[in-house]
Coordinates of C-alpha atoms in Angstrom, one line a residue:
M1189 CA 129.1 -40.1 133.3
K1190 CA 129.1 -37.1 135.9
K1191 CA 128.8 -37.6 139.6
L1192 CA 126.0 -39.1 141.5
V1193 CA 122.9 -36.8 142.8
V1194 CA 120.4 -38.2 145.4
I1195 CA 117.1 -36.4 145.4
T1196 CA 114.2 -37.3 148.0
G1197 CA 110.6 -36.4 147.3
A1198 CA 111.4 -37.1 143.7
S1199 CA 108.1 -38.4 142.9
S1200 CA 106.4 -35.1 142.3
G1201 CA 106.7 -31.0 142.5
I1202 CA 110.0 -29.8 142.9
G1203 CA 111.7 -32.9 143.7
K1204 CA 110.4 -34.5 140.3
T1205 CA 111.7 -31.4 138.5
I1206 CA 115.2 -31.3 140.0
A1207 CA 115.4 -35.2 139.1
K1208 CA 114.6 -34.4 135.4
Q1209 CA 117.0 -31.3 135.6
F1210 CA 120.1 -33.1 136.9
S1211 CA 119.5 -36.1 134.5
K1212 CA 119.4 -33.7 131.8
N1213 CA 122.8 -32.7 132.7
N1214 CA 124.0 -36.0 132.4
H1215 CA 124.1 -37.1 136.4
P1216 CA 123.2 -40.5 137.4
V1217 CA 120.5 -40.1 139.9
L1218 CA 119.0 -41.8 142.8
L1219 CA 115.4 -41.1 143.2
L1220 CA 113.6 -41.6 146.5
S1221 CA 110.2 -41.4 147.4
R1222 CA 107.3 -43.5 148.7
R1223 CA 105.7 -43.6 145.3
L1224 CA 107.6 -45.8 143.1
D1225 CA 105.7 -45.6 140.3
K1226 CA 105.8 -42.1 139.8
M1227 CA 109.4 -42.1 139.8
E1228 CA 110.0 -45.0 137.2
E1229 CA 107.4 -43.2 134.8
L1230 CA 110.1 -40.5 134.4
E1231 CA 112.2 -43.3 132.7
L1232 CA 115.6 -41.2 133.4
P1233 CA 118.7 -42.7 132.2
N1234 CA 121.4 -43.9 134.8
S1235 CA 118.6 -43.6 137.2
L1236 CA 117.7 -46.1 140.6
C1237 CA 114.3 -45.5 141.8
K1238 CA 113.7 -46.7 145.4
S1239 CA 110.6 -46.7 147.4
V1240 CA 111.7 -45.2 150.9
D1241 CA 110.5 -43.5 153.8
V1242 CA 112.9 -40.8 154.3
T1243 CA 112.7 -41.1 158.2
D1244 CA 113.8 -44.8 157.9
L1245 CA 117.6 -44.6 158.4
E1246 CA 118.3 -48.3 157.3
K1247 CA 116.1 -48.1 154.2
M1248 CA 118.0 -44.8 153.0
Q1249 CA 121.4 -46.5 153.7
E1250 CA 120.3 -49.5 151.7
A1251 CA 119.2 -47.3 148.7
I1252 CA 122.4 -45.1 148.7
K1253 CA 124.7 -48.0 149.3
E1254 CA 123.2 -49.8 146.0
A1255 CA 123.3 -46.6 144.0
E1256 CA 127.0 -45.8 144.9
S1257 CA 127.8 -49.5 144.0
K1258 CA 126.5 -48.7 140.5
F1259 CA 127.4 -44.9 139.9
G1260 CA 130.1 -44.1 142.6
K1261 CA 130.1 -41.8 145.7
V1262 CA 127.3 -39.3 146.2
D1263 CA 128.4 -36.0 145.2
C1264 CA 125.2 -34.1 146.0
L1265 CA 122.2 -34.9 148.3
I1266 CA 119.1 -32.7 147.7
N1267 CA 116.6 -33.2 150.6
C1268 CA 113.3 -32.2 149.2
A1269 CA 110.8 -34.6 150.9
G1270 CA 108.7 -32.4 152.8
I1271 CA 104.8 -31.9 153.8
M1272 CA 102.8 -28.8 154.6
L1273 CA 99.7 -29.4 157.0
L1274 CA 98.2 -26.0 157.7
G1275 CA 95.7 -25.8 160.5
D1276 CA 94.5 -23.6 163.4
P1277 CA 96.8 -24.3 166.4
K1278 CA 93.9 -24.7 168.5
E1279 CA 92.1 -27.4 166.4
Q1280 CA 94.8 -29.2 164.4
S1281 CA 95.7 -32.6 165.5
F1282 CA 99.0 -33.8 167.4
N1283 CA 99.4 -36.4 164.5
E1284 CA 99.7 -33.9 161.9
W1285 CA 102.2 -31.7 163.9
N1286 CA 104.2 -35.2 164.5
D1287 CA 103.9 -35.9 160.8
M1288 CA 105.5 -32.9 159.7
I1289 CA 108.3 -33.0 162.5
D1290 CA 109.2 -36.5 161.2
V1291 CA 109.2 -35.9 157.4
N1292 CA 110.5 -32.2 157.4
I1293 CA 113.2 -32.6 159.9
K1294 CA 114.2 -36.1 160.6
G1295 CA 113.9 -36.5 156.6
I1296 CA 116.8 -34.0 156.0
L1297 CA 118.8 -35.9 158.9
T1298 CA 118.6 -39.5 157.5
G1299 CA 120.4 -38.7 154.3
T1300 CA 122.8 -36.3 155.9
N1301 CA 123.9 -38.7 158.5
I1302 CA 124.6 -41.3 155.8
V1303 CA 126.8 -39.2 153.4
L1304 CA 128.4 -36.2 155.5
K1305 CA 131.2 -38.2 157.1
D1306 CA 132.4 -39.5 153.7
M1307 CA 132.0 -36.2 152.0
V1308 CA 134.1 -34.7 154.8
S1309 CA 137.0 -37.5 154.5
R1310 CA 137.0 -36.6 150.5
N1311 CA 136.9 -33.0 151.0
E1312 CA 134.1 -32.6 148.5
G1313 CA 130.4 -32.9 148.1
T1314 CA 127.2 -30.8 148.5
I1315 CA 124.0 -31.1 150.4
I1316 CA 121.0 -29.1 149.5
N1317 CA 118.2 -28.6 152.0
I1318 CA 114.7 -27.3 150.5
S1319 CA 113.3 -25.2 153.3
S1320 CA 110.8 -22.2 152.7
I1321 CA 110.2 -18.8 153.2
A1322 CA 108.0 -20.2 156.4
G1323 CA 111.6 -21.1 157.6
R1324 CA 112.4 -17.3 158.0
K1325 CA 109.1 -15.6 159.0
T1326 CA 105.8 -17.0 160.5
F1327 CA 102.4 -17.2 158.8
D1328 CA 98.9 -17.8 160.1
N1329 CA 97.8 -21.5 160.1
H1330 CA 101.6 -22.5 159.8
A1331 CA 102.8 -22.8 163.3
V1332 CA 104.4 -26.2 163.3
Y1333 CA 105.1 -26.1 159.5
C1334 CA 107.1 -22.9 160.2
G1335 CA 108.9 -24.6 163.2
T1336 CA 110.0 -27.4 161.1
K1337 CA 111.3 -25.0 158.3
F1338 CA 112.9 -22.9 161.2
A1339 CA 114.7 -25.9 162.0
V1340 CA 115.9 -26.8 158.6
H1341 CA 117.5 -23.4 158.3
A1342 CA 119.2 -23.6 161.5
I1343 CA 120.3 -27.2 161.1
T1344 CA 121.6 -26.3 157.5
E1345 CA 123.5 -23.2 158.6
N1346 CA 125.1 -25.1 161.7
I1347 CA 126.3 -28.0 159.8
R1348 CA 127.5 -25.9 157.0
K1349 CA 129.9 -23.9 159.5
E1350 CA 130.9 -27.2 161.1
V1351 CA 132.2 -28.8 157.9
A1352 CA 133.1 -25.6 156.0
S1353 CA 137.0 -26.4 156.7
S1354 CA 136.5 -30.0 154.7
N1355 CA 135.4 -27.9 151.6
V1356 CA 131.9 -29.5 151.9
R1357 CA 129.0 -27.1 151.1
V1358 CA 125.7 -27.1 152.8
I1359 CA 123.1 -24.9 151.1
T1360 CA 119.5 -23.6 152.1
I1361 CA 116.8 -23.1 149.0
A1362 CA 113.9 -21.3 150.6
P1363 CA 111.2 -20.9 148.0
G1364 CA 107.8 -19.1 148.5
V1365 CA 104.7 -20.5 147.0
V1366 CA 105.5 -22.8 144.1
E1367 CA 102.9 -24.7 142.1
T1368 CA 103.1 -28.5 143.6
P1369 CA 100.9 -30.7 145.3
L1370 CA 102.1 -29.5 148.7
L1371 CA 98.9 -27.9 149.5
S1372 CA 96.8 -31.1 149.0
H1373 CA 98.2 -32.4 152.2
T1374 CA 96.2 -30.1 154.4
S1375 CA 93.0 -31.5 155.6
D1376 CA 91.2 -27.9 156.5
E1377 CA 89.0 -27.3 153.4
N1378 CA 88.4 -23.8 154.5
I1379 CA 92.2 -23.1 154.8
K1380 CA 92.9 -24.8 151.4
S1381 CA 90.2 -22.4 149.8
N1382 CA 91.6 -19.1 151.6
Y1383 CA 94.9 -20.1 150.2
N1384 CA 94.1 -20.8 146.8
E1385 CA 92.2 -17.3 146.7
W1386 CA 95.4 -15.7 148.0
K1387 CA 97.6 -17.5 145.3
K1388 CA 95.3 -15.8 142.6
S1389 CA 96.3 -12.3 144.0
I1390 CA 99.9 -13.2 143.2
E1391 CA 99.0 -14.7 139.8
S1392 CA 100.0 -18.2 141.0
G1393 CA 103.1 -19.7 142.6
L1394 CA 106.6 -20.2 141.0
D1395 CA 107.0 -22.9 138.5
P1396 CA 109.0 -25.7 140.0
Q1397 CA 111.4 -25.3 137.3
Q1398 CA 112.6 -22.1 138.6
I1399 CA 113.7 -23.7 142.0
A1400 CA 115.5 -26.3 140.0
S1401 CA 117.3 -23.8 138.1
C1402 CA 118.3 -22.1 141.3
I1403 CA 119.7 -25.3 142.6
D1404 CA 121.4 -25.9 139.3
F1405 CA 123.0 -22.5 139.5
A1406 CA 124.2 -23.1 143.2
Y1407 CA 125.7 -26.9 142.7
N1408 CA 127.4 -26.0 139.4
Q1409 CA 129.5 -23.2 141.4
P1410 CA 133.4 -24.2 141.8
Q1411 CA 133.5 -26.5 145.0
D1412 CA 135.3 -23.6 146.8
V1413 CA 132.2 -21.3 146.3
C1414 CA 129.1 -22.0 148.6
I1415 CA 125.9 -20.0 147.9
R1416 CA 124.6 -20.5 151.3
E1417 CA 121.2 -19.5 150.9
I1418 CA 118.7 -18.6 148.2
V1419 CA 115.4 -17.1 149.0
I1420 CA 113.0 -17.1 145.9
A1421 CA 109.5 -16.0 145.5
K1422 CA 107.1 -14.3 143.1
T1423 CA 107.6 -10.7 142.9
K1424 CA 103.9 -10.1 143.9
Q1425 CA 104.4 -12.2 146.8
E1426 CA 104.7 -9.4 149.8
D1427 CA 105.1 -11.8 152.7

């Protein structure tokens, strides 16, 4: 059996596809999401599924400890949980801003806080944070979402530098539009409609499998090779 991989946001979209990819590659996997039934439906071998809010440090610790007791130390943490709530900043509710900050920023910090020190002590391990092109440039109706993804980029790169001497890799994956349920979280129907019309102009978003393949490629480099960031989008996506 290969080494343990932990995946947040594993019930749908990119996280679900990553879970299947790593399981196919014979890794034991800890799948974390609030929707337990969706993860259990995958029926992956050597897997543990836990309904956990990624902002809950105690519950995250309990889940990771249980997985490590079954499968050994975490070799790779993939922080994939995220929400995208698009809105006009003049109109959008503070609660939506707050939710994005909680899930998109705090959600990468809980798991990192739990596994990083042990990875450094072992001189091995990889943390992969799923960010976005919206972590590199701004877009209308994306103000706070962009802010959270800029934070993911900054936190990832800064931690990468600080643990590099311990042979631990910290990697940013920044996709453009991907065919996932992410847009469904947005409450403004007009913004959703315009977004979907724009997607038609680029002939849909990326398949989540293409993101999983990038992650698989980066992870399977030798431990002393760190692909710091991958930015991937449809060729026709200009922005």
